[in-house]
Short mmCIF file of C-alpha atoms in Angstrom, two decimals:
data_model
loop_
_atom_site.label_atom_id
_atom_site.label_comp_id
_atom_site.label_asym_id
_atom_site.label_seq_id
_atom_site.Cartn_x
_atom_site.Cartn_y
_atom_site.Cartn_z
CA LYS A 1476 85.56 83.77 107.19
CA GLN A 1477 88.42 86.14 106.49
CA GLU A 1478 88.05 89.62 107.95
CA VAL A 1479 90.35 92.55 107.27
CA THR A 1480 90.60 95.59 109.52
CA GLN A 1481 92.43 98.81 108.81
CA ILE A 1482 93.47 101.31 111.44
CA PRO A 1483 93.13 104.25 111.57
CA ALA A 1484 90.02 104.92 109.49
CA ALA A 1485 91.26 108.43 108.78
CA LEU A 1486 94.57 110.21 109.20
CA SER A 1487 95.58 113.83 108.67
CA VAL A 1488 99.26 114.78 108.72
CA PRO A 1489 101.43 117.74 107.72
CA GLU A 1490 103.54 117.45 104.61
CA GLY A 1491 106.92 115.78 105.12
CA GLU A 1492 105.84 113.51 107.94
CA ASN A 1493 106.56 109.79 107.90
CA LEU A 1494 103.48 107.69 108.58
CA VAL A 1495 102.31 104.12 109.10
CA LEU A 1496 99.04 102.55 108.05
CA ASN A 1497 97.98 99.31 109.67
CA CYS A 1498 96.14 96.28 108.35
CA SER A 1499 95.18 93.12 110.23
CA PHE A 1500 93.52 89.93 109.03
CA THR A 1501 91.97 87.03 110.90
CA ASP A 1502 92.97 84.02 108.78
CA SER A 1503 96.72 83.64 108.24
CA ALA A 1504 96.27 81.17 105.36
CA ILE A 1505 96.79 83.77 102.65
CA TYR A 1506 98.44 83.65 99.24
CA ASN A 1507 99.41 87.30 99.26
CA LEU A 1508 98.55 90.76 100.53
CA GLN A 1509 98.12 93.77 98.32
CA TRP A 1510 98.03 97.48 99.12
CA PHE A 1511 95.99 99.74 96.86
CA ARG A 1512 95.41 103.45 96.55
CA GLN A 1513 92.02 104.89 95.59
CA ASP A 1514 91.41 108.50 94.68
CA PRO A 1515 87.86 109.87 95.16
CA GLY A 1516 85.44 108.36 92.66
CA LYS A 1517 88.19 106.45 90.91
CA GLY A 1518 89.36 102.88 90.62
CA LEU A 1519 92.12 101.16 92.56
CA THR A 1520 95.80 101.52 91.80
CA SER A 1521 98.01 98.67 92.97
CA LEU A 1522 100.89 99.90 95.12
CA LEU A 1523 102.61 96.82 96.48
CA LEU A 1524 102.08 93.07 96.43
CA ILE A 1525 103.63 90.89 99.14
CA GLN A 1526 103.60 87.15 98.62
CA SER A 1527 102.93 85.01 101.68
CA SER A 1528 106.58 83.88 101.72
CA GLN A 1529 107.89 87.44 101.77
CA ARG A 1530 108.39 89.82 104.70
CA GLU A 1531 108.39 93.15 102.91
CA GLN A 1532 108.28 95.00 99.62
CA THR A 1533 109.50 98.48 98.73
CA SER A 1534 108.57 100.90 95.97
CA GLY A 1535 109.99 104.41 96.12
CA ARG A 1536 108.81 106.07 99.33
CA LEU A 1537 106.53 103.13 100.16
CA ASN A 1538 107.45 100.11 102.23
CA ALA A 1539 105.03 97.36 103.13
CA SER A 1540 105.72 94.63 105.65
CA LEU A 1541 103.92 91.37 106.30
CA ASP A 1542 103.81 89.26 109.44
CA LYS A 1543 101.62 86.39 108.35
CA SER A 1544 101.71 84.51 111.64
CA SER A 1545 100.30 87.47 113.56
CA GLY A 1546 97.98 88.52 110.76
CA ARG A 1547 99.41 92.00 110.31
CA SER A 1548 100.75 94.27 107.63
CA THR A 1549 101.93 97.85 107.70
CA LEU A 1550 102.35 100.37 104.92
CA TYR A 1551 105.04 102.93 105.65
CA ILE A 1552 105.02 106.17 103.68
CA ALA A 1553 108.15 108.27 103.95
CA ALA A 1554 108.26 112.05 103.56
CA SER A 1555 104.56 112.35 102.79
CA GLN A 1556 103.36 114.78 100.10
CA PRO A 1557 99.94 116.35 99.39
CA GLY A 1558 99.72 114.12 96.32
CA ASP A 1559 99.68 111.10 98.64
CA SER A 1560 96.21 112.12 99.84
CA ALA A 1561 93.86 109.25 99.00
CA THR A 1562 92.22 106.20 100.54
CA TYR A 1563 94.59 103.30 101.08
CA LEU A 1564 93.12 99.81 100.91
CA CYS A 1565 94.58 96.56 102.12
CA ALA A 1566 93.41 93.26 100.61
CA VAL A 1567 94.37 89.66 101.26
CA SER A 1568 94.08 86.79 98.83
CA THR A 1569 92.86 83.55 100.34
CA SER A 1570 91.40 80.34 98.98
CA GLY A 1571 90.25 80.30 95.42
CA SER A 1572 90.44 83.70 93.81
CA ARG A 1573 88.90 85.81 96.55
CA LEU A 1574 90.38 89.17 97.53
CA THR A 1575 89.05 90.35 100.89
CA PHE A 1576 89.33 94.07 101.47
CA GLY A 1577 89.49 96.28 104.51
CA GLU A 1578 87.45 99.45 104.72
CA GLY A 1579 90.47 101.61 104.04
CA THR A 1580 92.37 104.46 105.64
CA GLN A 1581 91.56 107.91 104.32
CA LEU A 1582 94.81 109.90 104.30
CA THR A 1583 95.05 113.67 104.03
CA VAL A 1584 98.47 115.29 103.73
CA ASN A 1585 98.29 119.01 104.38
CA PRO A 1586 100.67 121.42 102.62
CA GLU B 78 96.42 103.55 83.21
CA THR B 79 96.21 100.08 84.70
CA GLY B 80 95.47 98.23 81.46
CA VAL B 81 91.87 97.57 82.53
CA THR B 82 89.25 99.79 80.89
CA GLN B 83 85.64 100.11 81.99
CA THR B 84 82.76 101.75 80.15
CA PRO B 85 80.71 103.71 80.76
CA ARG B 86 82.29 105.69 83.59
CA HIS B 87 78.90 106.91 84.80
CA LEU B 88 75.42 105.42 84.34
CA VAL B 89 72.01 106.51 85.54
CA MET B 90 69.21 104.04 84.98
CA GLY B 91 65.62 103.55 86.00
CA MET B 92 64.48 100.46 87.86
CA THR B 93 62.84 99.04 84.73
CA ASN B 94 65.79 99.62 82.40
CA LYS B 95 68.25 97.10 81.03
CA LYS B 96 71.86 98.17 80.68
CA SER B 97 75.29 96.59 80.48
CA LEU B 98 78.67 97.43 81.93
CA LYS B 99 81.75 96.58 79.91
CA CYS B 100 85.28 95.76 80.97
CA GLU B 101 88.28 95.14 78.74
CA GLN B 102 91.83 94.21 79.69
CA HIS B 103 94.92 94.34 77.51
CA LEU B 104 97.27 92.61 79.93
CA GLY B 105 96.99 89.04 78.67
CA HIS B 106 95.39 87.98 81.93
CA ASN B 107 93.29 84.84 82.29
CA ALA B 108 91.04 85.86 85.19
CA MET B 109 88.55 88.71 85.47
CA TYR B 110 86.41 89.89 88.35
CA TRP B 111 83.47 92.12 89.20
CA TYR B 112 83.48 93.95 92.54
CA LYS B 113 80.89 96.26 94.09
CA GLN B 114 81.89 99.22 96.24
CA SER B 115 79.11 100.83 98.25
CA ALA B 116 79.49 103.85 100.48
CA LYS B 117 81.03 103.06 103.88
CA LYS B 118 81.47 99.36 103.05
CA PRO B 119 84.48 97.30 101.94
CA LEU B 120 84.67 96.12 98.35
CA GLU B 121 82.54 93.05 97.80
CA LEU B 122 83.45 90.35 95.29
CA MET B 123 80.57 89.57 92.94
CA PHE B 124 81.84 87.25 90.22
CA VAL B 125 85.06 85.58 89.13
CA TYR B 126 85.87 84.23 85.68
CA SER B 127 88.92 82.13 84.98
CA LEU B 128 89.66 81.18 81.36
CA GLU B 129 86.17 82.40 80.45
CA GLU B 130 84.51 80.05 82.93
CA ARG B 131 82.64 81.39 85.94
CA VAL B 132 84.36 80.01 88.99
CA GLU B 133 82.71 82.03 91.72
CA ASN B 134 79.33 83.63 92.20
CA ASN B 135 79.23 85.33 95.54
CA SER B 136 75.47 85.05 96.20
CA VAL B 137 74.66 87.88 93.84
CA PRO B 138 70.97 88.52 92.96
CA SER B 139 69.91 87.33 89.53
CA ARG B 140 69.22 90.90 88.40
CA PHE B 141 73.01 91.00 87.86
CA SER B 142 74.09 88.72 85.02
CA PRO B 143 77.77 88.42 84.06
CA GLU B 144 79.12 87.39 80.67
CA CYS B 145 82.68 86.60 79.65
CA PRO B 146 82.88 85.97 75.89
CA ASN B 147 86.69 85.75 75.90
CA SER B 148 89.55 86.28 78.30
CA SER B 149 89.85 89.98 77.42
CA HIS B 150 86.24 91.05 77.86
CA LEU B 151 83.78 90.94 80.73
CA PHE B 152 80.25 92.29 80.87
CA LEU B 153 77.76 92.84 83.65
CA HIS B 154 74.18 92.90 82.42
CA LEU B 155 71.76 94.78 84.63
CA HIS B 156 67.96 94.56 84.73
CA THR B 157 65.24 95.60 87.16
CA LEU B 158 67.74 97.01 89.63
CA GLN B 159 66.88 98.57 92.97
CA PRO B 160 68.03 101.94 94.34
CA GLU B 161 70.27 100.10 96.84
CA ASP B 162 72.23 98.73 93.88
CA SER B 163 73.63 102.21 93.33
CA ALA B 164 77.38 101.88 93.82
CA LEU B 165 80.77 101.95 92.13
CA TYR B 166 81.24 98.75 90.13
CA LEU B 167 84.85 97.78 89.63
CA CYS B 168 86.33 95.30 87.22
CA ALA B 169 89.69 93.66 87.87
CA SER B 170 91.96 91.16 86.19
CA SER B 171 94.88 88.97 87.20
CA LEU B 172 97.21 86.65 85.38
CA GLN B 173 95.80 83.58 87.10
CA GLY B 174 92.49 82.96 88.82
CA TRP B 175 93.58 81.39 92.05
CA GLY B 176 94.70 84.43 93.95
CA THR B 177 98.46 84.17 93.79
CA THR B 178 99.01 86.98 91.34
CA GLU B 179 98.56 90.72 91.42
CA ALA B 180 95.14 92.17 90.66
CA PHE B 181 94.70 95.23 88.46
CA PHE B 182 91.55 97.33 88.62
CA GLY B 183 89.70 99.53 86.18
CA GLN B 184 88.46 103.03 86.95
CA GLY B 185 84.97 101.78 87.73
CA THR B 186 81.45 102.58 86.61
CA ARG B 187 79.48 104.83 88.96
CA LEU B 188 75.93 103.46 88.78
CA THR B 189 72.91 105.36 90.04
CA VAL B 190 69.52 103.64 90.06
CA VAL B 191 66.58 106.02 90.20
#
C-alpha cells in the first residue's frame, strides 16, 4: 500500500526566504507526482506535475524535483511571499487511477 | 478557476435528509473523481469514473451513491449520513482515468451533518 509522508507538517518563515518542502513515498512504481496548493476551506490548485520519467519541473518561483528510486520529491520555493501562505500537498499516482496524498505542509510566510 | 465547478459550496443536512452534490468540468476530460477531506487526515479517494463507467469504489458506505450521467457531470447522492461524514468533499477530473495525466480539483463542498 502506497504511503506518502510530508515533512515538515508546518513551517513559518520570514518573507524573502528560500524554502524546501519534502515529500516521500513508499512505492516507487508511480506514474507521476503532483504538488498542489490548498488555501483554507478551498479546493486544490495544481502547481506542478512531474512524470515518472522526469527529474524536475519548474514554474516561476517553484521548482519540484523527483527521485523515484529513493521515493522522494522536494518543492523549492524561491523568495517566498506572504501570498505563498497555504497548505502544500504532495500526491503520487500509482496503479489504476489512484492519487495518494500526504497530509500536507502548512506554510506561513510572515511579512 | 480550475475548470471544475462544484455546487453547493456549503451544505448543512440532518441525518435523515437526502441531498446531492454536483460537479461539472469544462475541460473535455474523460475521468472524474470524488475525494473526501476530513480534518487532520489526508485526502481519501472515494470513487472514480472513466468514460462514465465506475472503475473504482474505495470501500465507501452505501449511504454515498455516485452518478455520472456523462463525462462532464458527476453527482454524489447522500442519504442517512452520520455526523462523522462531515468533511470537505472534493471533485476532480483528468484527461484519462489511469493516473498518467494531471488532476484538476474543484473548490469543494463543505458538508456538515447535524
